[in-house]
GROMACS .gro file of C-alpha atoms in nm:
model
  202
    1UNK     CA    1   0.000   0.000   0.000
    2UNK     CA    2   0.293   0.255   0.094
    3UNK     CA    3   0.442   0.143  -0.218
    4UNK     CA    4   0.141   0.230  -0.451
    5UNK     CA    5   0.103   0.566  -0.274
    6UNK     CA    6   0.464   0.651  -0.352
    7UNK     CA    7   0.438   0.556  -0.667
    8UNK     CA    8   0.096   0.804  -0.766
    9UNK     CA    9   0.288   1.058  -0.542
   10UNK     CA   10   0.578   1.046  -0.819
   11UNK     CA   11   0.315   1.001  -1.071
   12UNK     CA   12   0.143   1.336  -0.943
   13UNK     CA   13   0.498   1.526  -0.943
   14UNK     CA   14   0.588   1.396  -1.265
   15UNK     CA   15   0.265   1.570  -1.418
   16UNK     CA   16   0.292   1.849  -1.245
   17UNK     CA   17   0.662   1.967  -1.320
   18UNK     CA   18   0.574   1.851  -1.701
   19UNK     CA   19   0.226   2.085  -1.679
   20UNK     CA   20   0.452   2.372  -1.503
   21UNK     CA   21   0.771   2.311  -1.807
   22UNK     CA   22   0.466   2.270  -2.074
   23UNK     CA   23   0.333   2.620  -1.977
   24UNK     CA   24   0.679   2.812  -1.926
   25UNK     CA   25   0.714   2.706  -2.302
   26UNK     CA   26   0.424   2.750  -2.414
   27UNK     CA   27   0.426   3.091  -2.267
   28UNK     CA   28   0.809   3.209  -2.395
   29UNK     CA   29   0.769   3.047  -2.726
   30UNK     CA   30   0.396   3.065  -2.868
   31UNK     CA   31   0.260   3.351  -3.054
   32UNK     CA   32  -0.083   3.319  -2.995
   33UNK     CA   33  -0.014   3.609  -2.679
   34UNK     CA   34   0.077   3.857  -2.912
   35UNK     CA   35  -0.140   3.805  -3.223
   36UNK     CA   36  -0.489   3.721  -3.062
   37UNK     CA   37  -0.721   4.021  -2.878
   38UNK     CA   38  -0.993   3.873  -2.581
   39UNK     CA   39  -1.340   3.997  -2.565
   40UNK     CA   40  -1.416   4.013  -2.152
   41UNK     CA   41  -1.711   4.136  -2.026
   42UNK     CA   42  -1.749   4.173  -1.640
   43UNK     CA   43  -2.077   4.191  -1.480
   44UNK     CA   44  -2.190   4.441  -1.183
   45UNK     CA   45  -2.277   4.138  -0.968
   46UNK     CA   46  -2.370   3.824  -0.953
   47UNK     CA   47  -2.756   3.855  -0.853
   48UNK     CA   48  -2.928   3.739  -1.143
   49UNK     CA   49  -3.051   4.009  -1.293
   50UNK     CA   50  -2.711   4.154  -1.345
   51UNK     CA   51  -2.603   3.848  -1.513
   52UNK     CA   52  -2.840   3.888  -1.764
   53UNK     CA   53  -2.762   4.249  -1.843
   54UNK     CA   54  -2.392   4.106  -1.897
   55UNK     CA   55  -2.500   3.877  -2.176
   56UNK     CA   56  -2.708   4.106  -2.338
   57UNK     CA   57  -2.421   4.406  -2.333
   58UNK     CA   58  -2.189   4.118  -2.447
   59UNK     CA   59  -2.465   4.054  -2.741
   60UNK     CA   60  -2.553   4.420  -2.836
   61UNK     CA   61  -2.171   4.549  -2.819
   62UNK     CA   62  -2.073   4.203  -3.042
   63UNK     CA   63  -2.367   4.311  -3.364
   64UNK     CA   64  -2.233   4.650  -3.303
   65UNK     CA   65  -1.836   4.546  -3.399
   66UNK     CA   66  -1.917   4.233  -3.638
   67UNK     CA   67  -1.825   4.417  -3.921
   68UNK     CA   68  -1.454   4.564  -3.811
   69UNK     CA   69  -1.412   4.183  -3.700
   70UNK     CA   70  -1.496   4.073  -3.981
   71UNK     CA   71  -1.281   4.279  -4.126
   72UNK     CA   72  -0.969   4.278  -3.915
   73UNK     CA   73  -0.630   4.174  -4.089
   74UNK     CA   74  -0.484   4.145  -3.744
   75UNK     CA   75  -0.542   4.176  -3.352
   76UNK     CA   76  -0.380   4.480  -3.277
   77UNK     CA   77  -0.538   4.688  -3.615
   78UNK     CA   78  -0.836   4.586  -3.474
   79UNK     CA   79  -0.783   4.691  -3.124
   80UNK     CA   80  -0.686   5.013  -3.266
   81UNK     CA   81  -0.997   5.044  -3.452
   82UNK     CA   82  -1.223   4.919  -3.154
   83UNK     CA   83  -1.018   5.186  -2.928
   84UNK     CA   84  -1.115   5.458  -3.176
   85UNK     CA   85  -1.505   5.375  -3.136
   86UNK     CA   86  -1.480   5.306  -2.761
   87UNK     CA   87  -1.726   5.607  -2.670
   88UNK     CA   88  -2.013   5.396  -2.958
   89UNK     CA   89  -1.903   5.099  -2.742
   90UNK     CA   90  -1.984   5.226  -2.416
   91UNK     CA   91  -2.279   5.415  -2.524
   92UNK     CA   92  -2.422   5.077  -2.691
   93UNK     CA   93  -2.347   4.911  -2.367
   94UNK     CA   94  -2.514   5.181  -2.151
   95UNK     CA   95  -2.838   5.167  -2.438
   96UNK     CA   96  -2.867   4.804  -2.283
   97UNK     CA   97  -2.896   4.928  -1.911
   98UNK     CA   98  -3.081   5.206  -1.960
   99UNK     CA   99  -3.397   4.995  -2.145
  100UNK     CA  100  -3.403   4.776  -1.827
  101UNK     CA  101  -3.448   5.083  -1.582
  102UNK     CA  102  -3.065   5.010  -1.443
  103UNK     CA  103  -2.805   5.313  -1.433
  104UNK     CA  104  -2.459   5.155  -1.399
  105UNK     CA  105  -2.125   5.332  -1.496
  106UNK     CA  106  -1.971   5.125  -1.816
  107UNK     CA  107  -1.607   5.162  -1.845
  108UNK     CA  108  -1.431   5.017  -2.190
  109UNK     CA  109  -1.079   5.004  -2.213
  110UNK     CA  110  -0.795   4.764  -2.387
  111UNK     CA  111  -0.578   4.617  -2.111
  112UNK     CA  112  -0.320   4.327  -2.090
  113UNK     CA  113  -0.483   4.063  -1.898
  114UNK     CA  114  -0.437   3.697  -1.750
  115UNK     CA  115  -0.645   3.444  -1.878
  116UNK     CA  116  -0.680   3.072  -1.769
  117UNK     CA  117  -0.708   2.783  -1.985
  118UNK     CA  118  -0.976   2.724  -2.222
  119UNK     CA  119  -1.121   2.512  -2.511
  120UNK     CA  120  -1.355   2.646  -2.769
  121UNK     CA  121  -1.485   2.374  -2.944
  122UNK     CA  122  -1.164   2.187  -3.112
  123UNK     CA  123  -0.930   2.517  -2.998
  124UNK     CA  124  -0.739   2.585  -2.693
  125UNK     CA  125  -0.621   2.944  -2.569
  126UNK     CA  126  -0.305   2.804  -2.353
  127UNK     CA  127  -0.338   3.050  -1.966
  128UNK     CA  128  -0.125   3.357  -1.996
  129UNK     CA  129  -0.156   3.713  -2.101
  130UNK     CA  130  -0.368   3.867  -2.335
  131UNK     CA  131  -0.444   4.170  -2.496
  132UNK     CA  132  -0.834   4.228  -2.422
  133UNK     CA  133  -1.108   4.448  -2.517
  134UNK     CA  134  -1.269   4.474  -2.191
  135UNK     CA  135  -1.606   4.627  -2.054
  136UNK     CA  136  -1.599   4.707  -1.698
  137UNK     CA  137  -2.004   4.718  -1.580
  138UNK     CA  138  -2.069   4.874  -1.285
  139UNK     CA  139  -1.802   4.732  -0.990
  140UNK     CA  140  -1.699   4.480  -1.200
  141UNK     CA  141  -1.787   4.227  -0.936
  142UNK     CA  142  -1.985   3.936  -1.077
  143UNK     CA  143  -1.898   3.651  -1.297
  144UNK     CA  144  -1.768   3.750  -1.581
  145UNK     CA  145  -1.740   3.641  -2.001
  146UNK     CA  146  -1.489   3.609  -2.245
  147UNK     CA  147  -1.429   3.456  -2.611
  148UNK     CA  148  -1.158   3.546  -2.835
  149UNK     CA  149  -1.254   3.864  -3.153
  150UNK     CA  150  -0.886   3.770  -3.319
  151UNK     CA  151  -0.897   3.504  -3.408
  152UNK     CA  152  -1.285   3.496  -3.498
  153UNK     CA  153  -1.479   3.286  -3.223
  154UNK     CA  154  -1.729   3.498  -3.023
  155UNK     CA  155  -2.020   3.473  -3.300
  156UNK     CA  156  -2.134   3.149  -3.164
  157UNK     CA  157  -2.194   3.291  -2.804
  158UNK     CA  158  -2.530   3.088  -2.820
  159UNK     CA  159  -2.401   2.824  -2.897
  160UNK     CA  160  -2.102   2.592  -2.861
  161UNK     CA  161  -1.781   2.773  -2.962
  162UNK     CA  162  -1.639   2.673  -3.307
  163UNK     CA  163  -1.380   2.880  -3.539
  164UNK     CA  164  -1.577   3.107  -3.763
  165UNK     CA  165  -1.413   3.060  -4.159
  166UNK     CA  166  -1.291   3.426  -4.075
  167UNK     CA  167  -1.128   3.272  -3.759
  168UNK     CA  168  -0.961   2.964  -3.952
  169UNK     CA  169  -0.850   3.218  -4.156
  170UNK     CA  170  -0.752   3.399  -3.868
  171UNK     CA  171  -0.528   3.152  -3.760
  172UNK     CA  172  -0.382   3.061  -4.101
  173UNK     CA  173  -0.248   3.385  -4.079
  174UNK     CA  174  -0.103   3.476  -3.732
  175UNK     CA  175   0.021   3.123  -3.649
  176UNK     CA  176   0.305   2.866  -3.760
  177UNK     CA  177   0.131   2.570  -3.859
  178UNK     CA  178   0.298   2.385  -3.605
  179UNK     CA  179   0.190   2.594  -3.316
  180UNK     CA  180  -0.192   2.529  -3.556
  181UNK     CA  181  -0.121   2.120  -3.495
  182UNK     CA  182  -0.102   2.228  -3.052
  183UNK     CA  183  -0.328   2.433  -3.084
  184UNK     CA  184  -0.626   2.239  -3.234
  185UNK     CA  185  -0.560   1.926  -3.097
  186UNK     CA  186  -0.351   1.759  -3.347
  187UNK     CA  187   0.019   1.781  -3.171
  188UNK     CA  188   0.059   1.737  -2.784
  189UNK     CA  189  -0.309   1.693  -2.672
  190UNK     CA  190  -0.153   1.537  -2.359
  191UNK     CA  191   0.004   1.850  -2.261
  192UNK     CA  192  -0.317   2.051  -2.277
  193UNK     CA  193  -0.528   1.770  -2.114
  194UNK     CA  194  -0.244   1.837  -1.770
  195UNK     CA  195  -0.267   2.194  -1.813
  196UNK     CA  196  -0.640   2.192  -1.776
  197UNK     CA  197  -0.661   1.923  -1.520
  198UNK     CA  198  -0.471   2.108  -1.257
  199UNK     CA  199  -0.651   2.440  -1.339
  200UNK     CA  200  -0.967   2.324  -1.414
  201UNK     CA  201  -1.043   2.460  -1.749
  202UNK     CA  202  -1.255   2.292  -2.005
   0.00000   0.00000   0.00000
């Protein structure tokens, strides 16, 4: 018996210095940090109602930038261009509150931000930093949403997350195709499966 524990104890070591090595690398050697822009959306609170206002900002503000998306030839062009409507953002955003009788302050801003893991559909954004259009409602304090504008993902917010054509696209662009192969599941899926096992992404 003290034999099979130390055994999963070296088991559980091994995975976790090859999960901590995996991300360091990841982190110092992929692109996808400097060639992708977040869409984050952070609620007031978490009562309910509040919650709901977040999705529908998250749906009103996403129709009202689908076409520079659409559009972009790169993440930071199209934070640039997002940046220069910010004030249409936050008004759109503040459209939403006001129809349901709520006054909040809206803040919109691009920041550098950390990110766990997570997997859209057959696609995994590695943890790490990330430039981010973010929306600020209110104190900021509830649950909060993000998806990925570069490359193309958040159009599916109803449903489950899949790379637009855009977003393939997207990727064909701003990516090696080996860091593609990780990315998507066709190179080192064992390395993502630790990474989101000991932070509990999906």
């Amino acid at each position: 018996m003290r034999r099979l524990a130390a055994q999963g104890a070296v088991l559980f070591f091994v995975a976790c210095s090859l999960g901590l090595l995996g991300q360091i690398y990841i982190e110092e050697h992929f692109r996808i940090y400097d060639t992708a822009l977040r869409f984050h959306v952070r609620a007031a609170s978490d009562e309910e109602k509040e919650q709901q206002l977040k999705r529908e900002i998250r749906d009103a503000v996403l129709a009202k930038i689908k076409q520079e998306v659409g559009e972009a030839k790169d993440a930071k062009t199209l934070e640039k261009t997002l940046m220069q409507r910010k004030n249409e953002i936050r008004e759109e955003a503040e459209n939403v509150l006001k129809k349901a009788g709520y006054e909040r302050e809206v803040k919109v801003r691009a920041v550098t931000e950390r990110f766990p893991i997570r997997r859209y559909g057959t696609v995994v954004f590695p943890a790490g930093e990330y430039r981010a259009i973010r929306i600020d409602v209110g104190n900021a304090k509830g649950h909060n949403w993000w998806c990925a504008i570069y490359p193309e993902l958040c159009y599916n917010a109803k449903k489950p997350f899949t790379l637009s054509d855009k977003g393939k696209k997207d990727m064909d662009t701003s990516l090696s195709p080996g860091e593609r192969k990780t990315l998507t599941g066709q190179k080192h899926k064992w390395l993502f499966r630790i990474l989101e096992m000991f932070s509990g992404g999906k």
